[in-house]
Amino acid sequence: MKAIMLGIALPLALTGIAIGSAAFDSAKIIDLTHSFDKHTIYWPTEGSFHHEWEHFGPTPGGYFYSSAKYAAAEHGGTHMDAPLHFNRQGDSVDKVALGNCIGPAAVIDFSARAAKDPNATLSVADIEQYEKANGAIPDGAIVVARSGWGKFWPDKKRYLGTDKPGDVAGLRFPGFSSEGLKYLLEHRKVAAIAIDTASIDPGISKEFLAHRVWLGANKPAFENVANAERLPARGATIFCIPTKIGDGTGAPTRIFALLP
Amino acid sequence: MKAIMLGIALPLALTGIAIGSAAFDSAKIIDLTHSFDKHTIYWPTEGSFHHEWEHFGPTPGGYFYSSAKYAAAEHGGTHMDAPLHFNRQGDSVDKVALGNCIGPAAVIDFSARAAKDPNATLSVADIEQYEKANGAIPDGAIVVARSGWGKFWPDKKRYLGTDKPGDVAGLRFPGFSSEGLKYLLEHRKVAAIAIDTASIDPGISKEFLAHRVWLGANKPAFENVANAERLPARGATIFCIPTKIGDGTGAPTRIFALLP
């Protein structure tokens, strides 16, 4: 789709997004969300996503009707970690402003290192290298750590490091370093972080420092991002839109990007 | 927030939305979603939204941790009706393209008539009157029927017409007319419809013609929209972003608008 270059004045406000009345171009949208179904990956201590038909078929009125119900843990599949997850004073899902769930995507790739070491974490050096190539991470950005792990979904053994129920000791996958997150908090104005693994902490973590640092700063995080390999390093706008669960510590989240 | 007028070239593509790298302006976002909690309104035949703590408090590691699980019927609260709900060949929630969930909001108000008659439905005349004042409904629009019923939430008796479990005969609230929907399907290119009541059919309906007509055309609908009174008649971009439930006939949906 060829971009239309406009030389006219446009009201942009500070959103970076101009609102128009034209039809929406689906070809510019990348869905970064795994479906919630029986294959959805949850923490080894949790059950799977439950979807149960209430009705599926013809009705006495002669028309087709179907409906179902669902049940799951908050923290599984493509989802938000609300600050409340590790921060008693932090916002629950319903309290996180949508403005902090939408922003320019700064996609920092560390997949080459992660391919050699499943305990790899996104470091300060990774951030510095990204900015050298792409310019400073913009204010309001959502930083996406790309480990390359998305390609293992929904194979639990490869994605989590273990497919045994309850086996938290067997978890092995990349994450954020707490040093990298402290650097972002001190030196950049980032709205949220996201990653294509099951947790912002690496699987091997026992202290969950990434969670404690980032959610401790009352900022949301997003886990199990799908299709991250389709994101450009910069230039896309990413939307991480959670189900509005009251008092939620986490929630299923529809993540998608609009390409430039 | 004062708009910045840009005279420079911007890549707009055909989305009507220009992607930038600036921080996101929360003041331009209206959240049109009711929270999912014990007050969330479901059909009289369904239970309420279930949210259950798994942990809430200090851990042996010395840090705070909380998590929970949830369960509900697909059709309650602010949610999508996927075409599959009344159309065996229709798309399930996970198959509906996000491009059909985002578009210019055409907000058609029929609250004056609804205030006098809870069985009022959005008619062809309402659509014609809207277009006379606001111009033609644009391609890709999401038509929001504004009945004024949102102000009754979460009072079931006033919002649904009944607060008795199982009392479907007592349902009374406004909806779409099937004639109005047929008119939109034949004469306009609308992506989706939405309403600030519990159903696109009026509560008194027994034949669910609005559902059968609209979902029958393989198009999604959104129900229980919140804060519709804050939407301008035209000019906002509305996002109706469902939880990606595999085989879902419906799903909790985060609906929000970006103001012009």
Short mmCIF file of C-alpha atoms in Angstrom, two decimals, chain A residues 1-26 28-31 33-37 42 46 49 51 53-58 61-75 83-89 93-94 96-100 102-104 138-141 206-208 212 235-237 239 241-256 258-260, chain B residues 1-26 28-31 33-37 42 46 49 51 53-58 61-75 83-89 93-94 96-100 102-104 138-141 206-208 212 235-237 239 241-256 258-260:
data_model
loop_
_atom_site.label_atom_id
_atom_site.label_comp_id
_atom_site.label_asym_id
_atom_site.label_seq_id
_atom_site.Cartn_x
_atom_site.Cartn_y
_atom_site.Cartn_z
CA MET A 1 0.00 0.00 0.00
CA LYS A 2 1.61 3.20 -1.13
CA ALA A 3 1.70 5.95 1.44
CA ILE A 4 -0.08 9.18 0.61
CA MET A 5 2.18 12.13 1.29
CA LEU A 6 0.24 15.10 2.51
CA GLY A 7 1.59 18.60 2.43
CA ILE A 8 -1.44 20.05 4.17
CA ALA A 9 -1.83 21.04 7.79
CA LEU A 10 -3.02 18.23 10.04
CA PRO A 11 -4.16 18.44 13.65
CA LEU A 12 -1.83 16.00 15.35
CA ALA A 13 -2.17 17.09 18.97
CA LEU A 14 0.52 15.29 20.94
CA THR A 15 -0.76 11.86 20.14
CA GLY A 16 1.39 11.32 17.11
CA ILE A 17 -1.80 9.99 15.56
CA ALA A 18 -4.02 12.04 13.31
CA ILE A 19 -7.66 11.07 13.21
CA GLY A 20 -9.35 10.83 9.85
CA SER A 21 -12.60 9.58 8.49
CA ALA A 22 -11.27 7.19 5.85
CA ALA A 23 -11.77 3.42 6.03
CA PHE A 24 -9.28 1.52 8.09
CA ASP A 25 -6.50 -0.27 6.24
CA SER A 26 -6.23 -3.83 7.62
CA LYS A 28 -1.29 -1.96 8.05
CA ILE A 29 -2.25 -3.90 11.19
CA ILE A 30 -0.15 -6.72 12.66
CA ASP A 31 -1.92 -8.80 15.30
CA THR A 33 -1.67 -11.77 20.08
CA HIS A 34 -1.84 -15.54 20.59
CA SER A 35 -5.40 -16.91 20.61
CA PHE A 36 -6.83 -18.08 23.93
CA ASP A 37 -7.62 -21.78 23.49
CA TYR A 42 0.20 -20.80 31.22
CA GLU A 46 -1.75 -23.01 36.48
CA PHE A 49 -7.68 -21.85 29.24
CA HIS A 51 -13.82 -22.68 27.00
CA TRP A 53 -20.10 -24.44 24.99
CA GLU A 54 -23.46 -23.46 26.46
CA HIS A 55 -25.27 -23.89 23.17
CA PHE A 56 -24.25 -24.64 19.60
CA GLY A 57 -26.92 -25.42 17.04
CA PRO A 58 -30.48 -24.72 15.91
CA GLY A 61 -37.19 -20.41 16.60
CA GLY A 62 -35.46 -21.95 13.56
CA TYR A 63 -32.24 -19.93 13.66
CA PHE A 64 -28.69 -20.96 14.64
CA TYR A 65 -27.39 -19.85 18.03
CA SER A 66 -24.13 -20.46 19.88
CA SER A 67 -22.62 -19.19 23.12
CA ALA A 68 -19.97 -20.30 25.57
CA LYS A 69 -18.26 -19.45 28.84
CA TYR A 70 -14.59 -19.22 29.72
CA ALA A 71 -12.30 -19.42 32.73
CA ALA A 72 -8.56 -18.94 33.23
CA ALA A 73 -5.81 -17.53 35.41
CA GLU A 74 -5.01 -13.87 34.78
CA HIS A 75 -1.36 -14.57 33.95
CA PRO A 83 1.60 -2.97 38.64
CA LEU A 84 -0.54 -4.55 41.41
CA HIS A 85 0.90 -7.97 40.49
CA PHE A 86 4.11 -7.18 42.47
CA ASN A 87 3.29 -3.79 44.01
CA ARG A 88 0.63 -3.50 46.68
CA GLN A 89 0.21 0.23 45.99
CA VAL A 93 -5.62 -3.53 35.34
CA ASP A 94 -8.74 -1.36 35.25
CA VAL A 96 -3.93 1.61 34.16
CA ALA A 97 -4.53 4.51 31.76
CA LEU A 98 -4.96 3.41 28.15
CA GLY A 99 -2.53 6.16 27.19
CA ASN A 100 0.20 4.09 28.86
CA ILE A 102 -0.34 2.75 23.42
CA GLY A 103 2.82 4.26 22.01
CA PRO A 104 5.67 4.10 19.54
CA PRO A 138 11.03 8.30 22.23
CA ASP A 139 8.99 9.53 25.19
CA GLY A 140 5.91 7.38 25.71
CA ALA A 141 7.46 4.42 23.91
CA LYS A 206 13.91 -16.88 41.58
CA GLU A 207 13.80 -13.28 42.82
CA PHE A 208 11.72 -11.71 40.03
CA ARG A 212 9.79 -5.85 41.24
CA GLY A 235 8.21 3.43 13.41
CA ALA A 236 5.24 1.23 14.35
CA THR A 237 2.64 2.29 16.90
CA PHE A 239 -1.49 -0.97 21.12
CA ILE A 241 -5.21 -3.30 25.10
CA PRO A 242 -6.15 -5.30 28.20
CA THR A 243 -9.51 -6.73 29.19
CA LYS A 244 -10.77 -4.30 31.84
CA ILE A 245 -10.75 -6.61 34.88
CA GLY A 246 -11.68 -4.78 38.09
CA ASP A 247 -8.95 -5.33 40.72
CA GLY A 248 -7.11 -7.39 38.09
CA THR A 249 -3.42 -8.13 38.71
CA GLY A 250 -3.23 -9.13 35.07
CA ALA A 251 -5.54 -9.62 32.11
CA PRO A 252 -5.71 -11.10 28.62
CA THR A 253 -4.51 -8.37 26.28
CA ARG A 254 -5.02 -7.82 22.58
CA ILE A 255 -1.73 -6.49 21.27
CA PHE A 256 -1.43 -5.13 17.74
CA LEU A 258 -0.05 -0.16 13.15
CA LEU A 259 2.76 -0.05 10.62
CA PRO A 260 4.02 3.30 9.38
CA MET B 1 -4.39 20.27 24.80
CA LYS B 2 -3.62 22.52 21.88
CA ALA B 3 -3.26 20.80 18.55
CA ILE B 4 0.04 21.15 16.77
CA MET B 5 -0.50 22.10 13.15
CA LEU B 6 2.05 20.46 10.90
CA GLY B 7 2.80 21.70 7.43
CA ILE B 8 5.23 18.91 6.69
CA ALA B 9 4.67 15.78 4.68
CA LEU B 10 3.23 12.89 6.69
CA PRO B 11 2.78 9.29 5.59
CA LEU B 12 -0.94 8.69 6.07
CA ALA B 13 -1.45 5.57 3.96
CA LEU B 14 -5.17 4.85 3.75
CA THR B 15 -5.66 4.32 7.43
CA GLY B 16 -6.70 7.84 8.21
CA ILE B 17 -4.22 7.54 11.05
CA ALA B 18 -0.72 8.89 10.80
CA ILE B 19 1.87 7.14 12.91
CA GLY B 20 4.33 9.29 14.77
CA SER B 21 6.91 8.85 17.45
CA ALA B 22 5.60 11.35 20.00
CA ALA B 23 4.20 10.37 23.39
CA PHE B 24 0.55 9.39 23.46
CA ASP B 25 -1.91 11.99 24.68
CA SER B 26 -4.19 10.38 27.27
CA LYS B 28 -7.60 12.48 23.78
CA ILE B 29 -8.74 8.99 24.82
CA ILE B 30 -12.24 8.17 26.11
CA ASP B 31 -12.59 4.73 27.68
CA THR B 33 -15.73 0.17 28.65
CA HIS B 34 -17.45 -0.95 31.86
CA SER B 35 -15.11 -2.77 34.27
CA PHE B 36 -15.57 -6.51 34.70
CA ASP B 37 -16.40 -7.04 38.35
CA TYR B 42 -25.07 -10.27 32.34
CA GLU B 46 -26.20 -16.12 33.23
CA PHE B 49 -18.32 -12.17 36.58
CA HIS B 51 -12.83 -13.04 40.13
CA TRP B 53 -7.71 -14.34 44.44
CA GLU B 54 -4.99 -16.98 44.24
CA HIS B 55 -2.55 -14.92 46.31
CA PHE B 56 -2.54 -11.43 47.79
CA GLY B 57 0.22 -10.49 50.24
CA PRO B 58 3.86 -10.95 51.18
CA GLY B 61 11.09 -13.86 49.43
CA GLY B 62 10.00 -10.67 51.18
CA TYR B 63 8.21 -9.01 48.29
CA PHE B 64 4.47 -8.47 47.68
CA TYR B 65 2.73 -10.70 45.14
CA SER B 66 -0.87 -10.99 43.99
CA SER B 67 -2.66 -12.97 41.29
CA ALA B 68 -6.18 -14.14 40.58
CA LYS B 69 -8.33 -16.13 38.19
CA TYR B 70 -11.58 -15.23 36.44
CA ALA B 71 -14.60 -16.91 34.86
CA ALA B 72 -17.65 -15.63 33.00
CA ALA B 73 -20.05 -16.09 30.13
CA GLU B 74 -18.86 -14.62 26.82
CA HIS B 75 -21.92 -12.38 26.48
CA PRO B 83 -20.81 -13.40 13.72
CA LEU B 84 -20.67 -17.04 14.93
CA HIS B 85 -23.08 -16.13 17.74
CA PHE B 86 -26.04 -16.32 15.33
CA ASN B 87 -24.39 -17.51 12.11
CA ARG B 88 -22.96 -21.02 11.88
CA GLN B 89 -20.73 -19.99 8.96
CA VAL B 93 -13.96 -13.76 17.72
CA ASP B 94 -10.36 -14.74 16.90
CA VAL B 96 -12.67 -11.18 13.01
CA ALA B 97 -10.07 -8.86 11.44
CA LEU B 98 -8.99 -6.04 13.74
CA GLY B 99 -9.44 -3.67 10.80
CA ASN B 100 -13.20 -4.28 11.16
CA ILE B 102 -11.50 0.08 14.30
CA GLY B 103 -12.96 2.97 12.36
CA PRO B 104 -14.57 6.39 12.33
CA PRO B 138 -18.07 7.03 5.94
CA ASP B 139 -16.82 3.72 4.57
CA GLY B 140 -15.40 1.55 7.34
CA ALA B 141 -17.38 3.37 10.03
CA LYS B 206 -38.19 -12.71 20.84
CA GLU B 207 -36.94 -13.27 17.30
CA PHE B 208 -33.56 -11.50 17.53
CA ARG B 212 -29.77 -12.52 12.63
CA GLY B 235 -14.89 12.81 14.08
CA ALA B 236 -13.74 10.32 16.71
CA THR B 237 -11.96 7.09 15.83
CA PHE B 239 -11.43 1.02 18.73
CA ILE B 241 -10.73 -4.51 20.73
CA PRO B 242 -11.89 -7.98 21.81
CA THR B 243 -10.07 -10.57 23.88
CA LYS B 244 -8.84 -13.08 21.30
CA ILE B 245 -10.91 -16.12 22.33
CA GLY B 246 -10.40 -19.07 20.00
CA ASP B 247 -13.81 -20.27 18.70
CA GLY B 248 -15.37 -17.44 20.74
CA THR B 249 -18.96 -16.50 19.93
CA GLY B 250 -18.33 -13.34 21.97
CA ALA B 251 -15.63 -11.83 24.13
CA PRO B 252 -14.96 -9.05 26.63
CA THR B 253 -13.95 -6.05 24.58
CA ARG B 254 -12.03 -2.91 25.47
CA ILE B 255 -13.72 -0.09 23.62
CA PHE B 256 -12.18 3.37 23.48
CA LEU B 258 -9.57 8.81 20.13
CA LEU B 259 -10.99 12.30 19.89
CA PRO B 260 -10.12 14.49 16.92
#
